[in-house]
Amino acid sequence: MEFISYRVEDGVAVATINRPPANALSRALIMEVDELLSAVENDDAVRAIVLHGEGRFFSAGADIKEFTQVTSGEEFSKLAASGQKVFERVETFHKPVIAAIHGAALGGGLELAMSCQMRFVSENAKLGLPELQLGLIPGFAGTQRLPRYVGVAKAAEMLLTSDPISGTEAAQLGLANRAYPEEELLSQTLTIAKKIAKKSPVSVKAAIDMLQYAKHAGYYDGVEAEANSFGTVFVSDDAKEGIQAFLEKREAQFKGK
């Protein structure tokens, strides 16, 4: 991969976006997000992913220069659909993808972050969807995910004014899980990711699957799916190990089976 690299630390793939000067999301970079997931998908040494940006930004948005190379509305629609597909894979990936956002996550950068299972931000970060300033709208599901996090009224304000919010406000609204001083952001995010990496991969995957019902399905469909999933997880080797470790007052050693 040209724009994304990663290292593995205590079960966590620490992935860095590096496309100077602003980590703008080109089509190639979006495809590398997909490649990253494929690279760690079957790697038992990786149980969670932290995604962050090199330099001043997480990602300041889509690569606007690429837009000038698109000549038809149909091609724009295909571009949006391909990005949405990658971001949906991020959202439903069985190993949690966690965004550590500093500097700015704007436009497509925020849409990528919103597809992650969790978001941690620096207090002074800027998060927003400024597409209307260009006479456009978000195209990577930003109009659909943002209201689910901040409510329709606040989403309307952010979309229609194009005004960004701070990391502190994002945490207050529920768009981000927590806000930290910038110098603490990555270390704090890694601490949380490593905690998740110690959990059973079987139950982590099941929990991520169930969260999709909470986001996109009705309550009764969700609780039915939860009951079925509970039974499947309960008979796993990981569940047996977790229960035995609890009874023996020791730390469980989960193997993802």
Short mmCIF file of C-alpha atoms in Angstrom, two decimals:
data_model
loop_
_atom_site.label_atom_id
_atom_site.label_comp_id
_atom_site.label_asym_id
_atom_site.label_seq_id
_atom_site.Cartn_x
_atom_site.Cartn_y
_atom_site.Cartn_z
CA MET A 1 0.00 0.00 0.00
CA GLU A 2 1.26 3.46 -0.88
CA PHE A 3 -0.72 5.64 1.53
CA ILE A 4 -1.47 3.36 4.49
CA SER A 5 1.04 1.46 6.61
CA TYR A 6 0.56 -0.46 9.82
CA ARG A 7 2.40 -2.11 12.64
CA VAL A 8 1.03 -4.66 15.12
CA GLU A 9 1.28 -3.93 18.83
CA ASP A 10 -0.28 -6.19 21.48
CA GLY A 11 -3.03 -7.43 19.19
CA VAL A 12 -3.72 -4.02 17.63
CA ALA A 13 -2.90 -3.02 14.06
CA VAL A 14 -1.90 0.63 14.32
CA ALA A 15 -2.66 1.92 10.81
CA THR A 16 -1.40 5.31 9.61
CA ILE A 17 -2.81 7.31 6.72
CA ASN A 18 0.02 9.23 5.09
CA ARG A 19 -0.95 11.22 2.00
CA PRO A 20 0.48 14.73 2.43
CA PRO A 21 -0.38 17.45 2.90
CA ALA A 22 -3.89 16.78 4.26
CA ASN A 23 -4.48 13.01 3.91
CA ALA A 24 -7.18 13.76 1.35
CA LEU A 25 -9.24 10.73 0.36
CA SER A 26 -8.45 9.85 -3.23
CA ARG A 27 -10.02 6.84 -4.86
CA ALA A 28 -6.71 5.03 -4.45
CA LEU A 29 -6.60 5.79 -0.73
CA ILE A 30 -10.16 4.58 -0.22
CA MET A 31 -9.26 1.33 -1.95
CA GLU A 32 -6.26 1.01 0.37
CA VAL A 33 -8.63 1.14 3.35
CA ASP A 34 -10.24 -1.94 1.80
CA GLU A 35 -6.81 -3.51 1.28
CA LEU A 36 -5.95 -2.86 4.93
CA LEU A 37 -8.99 -4.82 6.07
CA SER A 38 -8.13 -7.69 3.74
CA ALA A 39 -4.54 -7.70 5.03
CA VAL A 40 -5.57 -8.18 8.67
CA GLU A 41 -8.80 -10.13 8.15
CA ASN A 42 -7.32 -13.58 8.73
CA ASP A 43 -4.32 -12.51 10.81
CA ASP A 44 -4.84 -14.00 14.27
CA ALA A 45 -2.24 -11.58 15.67
CA VAL A 46 -4.60 -8.67 14.91
CA ARG A 47 -7.77 -8.33 16.94
CA ALA A 48 -8.46 -4.60 16.60
CA ILE A 49 -7.39 -1.75 14.33
CA VAL A 50 -6.59 1.85 15.22
CA LEU A 51 -6.71 4.23 12.26
CA HIS A 52 -5.04 7.62 12.52
CA GLY A 53 -3.46 10.25 10.29
CA GLU A 54 0.16 11.28 9.86
CA GLY A 55 0.93 14.98 10.01
CA ARG A 56 -1.56 17.71 10.86
CA PHE A 57 -4.84 15.93 10.04
CA PHE A 58 -6.75 12.70 10.33
CA SER A 59 -8.16 13.52 6.89
CA ALA A 60 -9.26 16.94 5.64
CA GLY A 61 -11.71 15.45 3.16
CA ALA A 62 -11.99 14.05 -0.34
CA ASP A 63 -9.48 14.89 -3.04
CA ILE A 64 -11.31 17.73 -4.81
CA LYS A 65 -8.83 17.70 -7.71
CA GLU A 66 -10.10 14.24 -8.62
CA PHE A 67 -13.61 15.65 -8.97
CA THR A 68 -12.49 17.70 -11.95
CA GLN A 69 -11.64 14.46 -13.75
CA VAL A 70 -15.19 13.14 -13.44
CA THR A 71 -17.36 14.15 -16.37
CA SER A 72 -20.83 12.77 -15.67
CA GLY A 73 -23.35 12.44 -12.86
CA GLU A 74 -23.41 8.70 -13.45
CA GLU A 75 -19.68 8.48 -12.81
CA PHE A 76 -20.07 10.53 -9.62
CA SER A 77 -22.79 8.14 -8.46
CA LYS A 78 -20.54 5.15 -9.09
CA LEU A 79 -17.72 6.89 -7.21
CA ALA A 80 -20.01 7.47 -4.23
CA ALA A 81 -21.32 3.90 -4.29
CA SER A 82 -17.81 2.41 -4.36
CA GLY A 83 -16.76 4.52 -1.37
CA GLN A 84 -19.94 3.60 0.49
CA LYS A 85 -19.20 -0.08 -0.05
CA VAL A 86 -15.73 0.23 1.48
CA PHE A 87 -17.02 2.23 4.44
CA GLU A 88 -19.81 -0.30 5.03
CA ARG A 89 -17.13 -2.98 5.22
CA VAL A 90 -15.32 -0.88 7.83
CA GLU A 91 -18.53 -0.52 9.85
CA THR A 92 -19.35 -4.24 9.81
CA PHE A 93 -15.78 -5.59 9.97
CA HIS A 94 -15.48 -8.37 12.55
CA LYS A 95 -12.40 -6.77 14.09
CA PRO A 96 -13.27 -3.34 15.49
CA VAL A 97 -11.86 -0.36 13.59
CA ILE A 98 -11.23 2.59 15.91
CA ALA A 99 -10.49 6.11 14.65
CA ALA A 100 -8.07 8.39 16.48
CA ILE A 101 -8.88 11.86 15.13
CA HIS A 102 -6.59 14.86 15.46
CA GLY A 103 -6.42 18.09 13.51
CA ALA A 104 -9.45 17.68 11.30
CA ALA A 105 -11.84 15.06 9.99
CA LEU A 106 -13.83 16.85 7.32
CA GLY A 107 -16.04 15.68 4.49
CA GLY A 108 -14.98 12.22 3.40
CA GLY A 109 -12.54 12.10 6.31
CA LEU A 110 -15.41 12.37 8.77
CA GLU A 111 -17.47 9.91 6.74
CA LEU A 112 -14.63 7.39 7.07
CA ALA A 113 -14.39 8.06 10.81
CA MET A 114 -18.16 7.67 11.25
CA SER A 115 -17.97 4.22 9.67
CA CYS A 116 -15.54 3.10 12.39
CA GLN A 117 -17.00 1.35 15.42
CA MET A 118 -15.50 3.93 17.79
CA ARG A 119 -14.02 7.41 17.50
CA PHE A 120 -11.64 9.17 19.87
CA VAL A 121 -10.71 12.79 19.20
CA SER A 122 -8.34 15.48 20.28
CA GLU A 123 -10.15 18.26 22.11
CA ASN A 124 -9.18 20.83 19.50
CA ALA A 125 -9.98 18.70 16.43
CA LYS A 126 -12.46 19.96 13.85
CA LEU A 127 -15.18 17.63 12.58
CA GLY A 128 -17.63 18.56 9.88
CA LEU A 129 -19.25 17.98 6.51
CA PRO A 130 -18.54 21.13 4.44
CA GLU A 131 -19.69 19.75 1.07
CA LEU A 132 -22.49 22.29 0.66
CA GLN A 133 -19.84 25.01 0.44
CA LEU A 134 -18.86 23.41 -2.89
CA GLY A 135 -22.44 23.08 -4.06
CA LEU A 136 -22.35 19.35 -3.31
CA ILE A 137 -23.63 16.98 -0.62
CA PRO A 138 -21.77 14.21 1.20
CA GLY A 139 -21.57 11.06 -0.90
CA PHE A 140 -20.13 8.38 1.40
CA ALA A 141 -23.24 7.98 3.62
CA GLY A 142 -22.52 11.11 5.65
CA THR A 143 -26.12 12.31 5.40
CA GLN A 144 -27.26 8.98 6.85
CA ARG A 145 -24.69 8.27 9.56
CA LEU A 146 -24.42 11.77 11.03
CA PRO A 147 -28.09 12.00 12.16
CA ARG A 148 -27.75 8.60 13.83
CA TYR A 149 -25.00 9.98 16.05
CA VAL A 150 -26.04 13.57 16.73
CA GLY A 151 -29.78 13.63 15.93
CA VAL A 152 -31.54 15.05 12.90
CA ALA A 153 -31.65 18.67 14.12
CA LYS A 154 -27.92 18.93 14.86
CA ALA A 155 -27.08 17.06 11.67
CA ALA A 156 -29.18 19.53 9.69
CA GLU A 157 -27.30 22.43 11.30
CA MET A 158 -23.90 20.90 10.53
CA LEU A 159 -24.83 20.01 6.96
CA LEU A 160 -26.64 23.20 5.99
CA THR A 161 -24.21 25.66 7.59
CA SER A 162 -21.07 23.61 6.82
CA ASP A 163 -19.75 24.74 10.22
CA PRO A 164 -17.45 22.20 11.92
CA ILE A 165 -17.62 21.31 15.59
CA SER A 166 -14.74 20.81 18.01
CA GLY A 167 -13.58 17.47 19.30
CA THR A 168 -14.89 18.42 22.72
CA GLU A 169 -18.37 19.10 21.33
CA ALA A 170 -18.24 15.92 19.25
CA ALA A 171 -17.72 13.91 22.43
CA GLN A 172 -20.54 15.77 24.18
CA LEU A 173 -22.91 15.01 21.27
CA GLY A 174 -21.97 11.34 21.00
CA LEU A 175 -20.26 11.67 17.63
CA ALA A 176 -17.02 10.76 19.41
CA ASN A 177 -16.59 8.45 22.37
CA ARG A 178 -14.12 10.67 24.25
CA ALA A 179 -11.96 13.74 23.73
CA TYR A 180 -8.35 13.96 24.93
CA PRO A 181 -5.54 16.49 24.77
CA GLU A 182 -3.87 15.96 21.41
CA GLU A 183 -0.63 14.69 22.91
CA GLU A 184 -2.54 11.92 24.73
CA LEU A 185 -4.90 10.93 21.91
CA LEU A 186 -3.06 8.04 20.29
CA SER A 187 -1.79 6.49 23.53
CA GLN A 188 -5.24 6.65 25.13
CA THR A 189 -6.86 5.18 22.02
CA LEU A 190 -4.30 2.38 21.95
CA THR A 191 -4.97 1.57 25.60
CA ILE A 192 -8.66 1.07 24.83
CA ALA A 193 -7.95 -0.90 21.65
CA LYS A 194 -5.57 -3.23 23.52
CA LYS A 195 -8.26 -3.83 26.14
CA ILE A 196 -10.65 -4.87 23.39
CA ALA A 197 -7.96 -7.06 21.79
CA LYS A 198 -7.91 -9.21 24.93
CA LYS A 199 -11.58 -10.06 24.56
CA SER A 200 -12.87 -13.13 22.75
CA PRO A 201 -12.83 -12.58 18.97
CA VAL A 202 -15.99 -14.69 18.81
CA SER A 203 -17.94 -12.44 21.15
CA VAL A 204 -16.44 -9.24 19.68
CA LYS A 205 -17.66 -10.23 16.23
CA ALA A 206 -21.08 -11.12 17.59
CA ALA A 207 -21.34 -7.79 19.41
CA ILE A 208 -20.43 -5.87 16.25
CA ASP A 209 -23.06 -7.83 14.31
CA MET A 210 -25.70 -7.05 16.93
CA LEU A 211 -24.86 -3.35 16.87
CA GLN A 212 -25.83 -3.33 13.20
CA TYR A 213 -29.33 -4.40 14.21
CA ALA A 214 -29.45 -1.58 16.75
CA LYS A 215 -28.46 0.91 14.04
CA HIS A 216 -30.47 -0.31 11.11
CA ALA A 217 -33.22 -2.77 12.12
CA GLY A 218 -36.25 -2.86 14.34
CA TYR A 219 -36.13 -3.72 18.03
CA TYR A 220 -37.86 -7.08 17.74
CA ASP A 221 -35.65 -8.20 14.87
CA GLY A 222 -32.66 -7.17 16.96
CA VAL A 223 -33.60 -9.05 20.12
CA GLU A 224 -34.44 -12.17 18.10
CA ALA A 225 -31.03 -12.01 16.43
CA GLU A 226 -29.40 -11.42 19.81
CA ALA A 227 -31.00 -14.53 21.31
CA ASN A 228 -29.84 -16.66 18.39
CA SER A 229 -26.35 -15.19 18.53
CA PHE A 230 -26.18 -15.69 22.31
CA GLY A 231 -26.76 -19.41 21.80
CA THR A 232 -24.08 -19.66 19.13
CA VAL A 233 -21.52 -17.78 21.21
CA PHE A 234 -22.36 -19.72 24.38
CA VAL A 235 -21.21 -23.04 22.92
CA SER A 236 -17.91 -21.64 21.59
CA ASP A 237 -14.56 -22.68 23.04
CA ASP A 238 -13.95 -19.04 23.97
CA ALA A 239 -17.07 -18.96 26.13
CA LYS A 240 -16.03 -22.14 27.89
CA GLU A 241 -12.59 -20.64 28.52
CA GLY A 242 -14.05 -17.35 29.72
CA ILE A 243 -16.39 -19.01 32.20
CA GLN A 244 -13.68 -21.36 33.46
CA ALA A 245 -11.22 -18.48 33.86
CA PHE A 246 -13.81 -16.52 35.83
CA LEU A 247 -14.38 -19.45 38.19
CA GLU A 248 -10.64 -19.96 38.59
CA LYS A 249 -10.06 -16.22 39.10
CA ARG A 250 -7.52 -15.91 36.28
CA GLU A 251 -7.29 -14.01 33.01
CA ALA A 252 -8.92 -15.82 30.11
CA GLN A 253 -6.83 -16.86 27.11
CA PHE A 254 -9.15 -16.56 24.14
CA LYS A 255 -8.29 -18.22 20.83
CA GLY A 256 -11.16 -17.06 18.66
CA LYS A 257 -12.89 -20.44 18.44
#
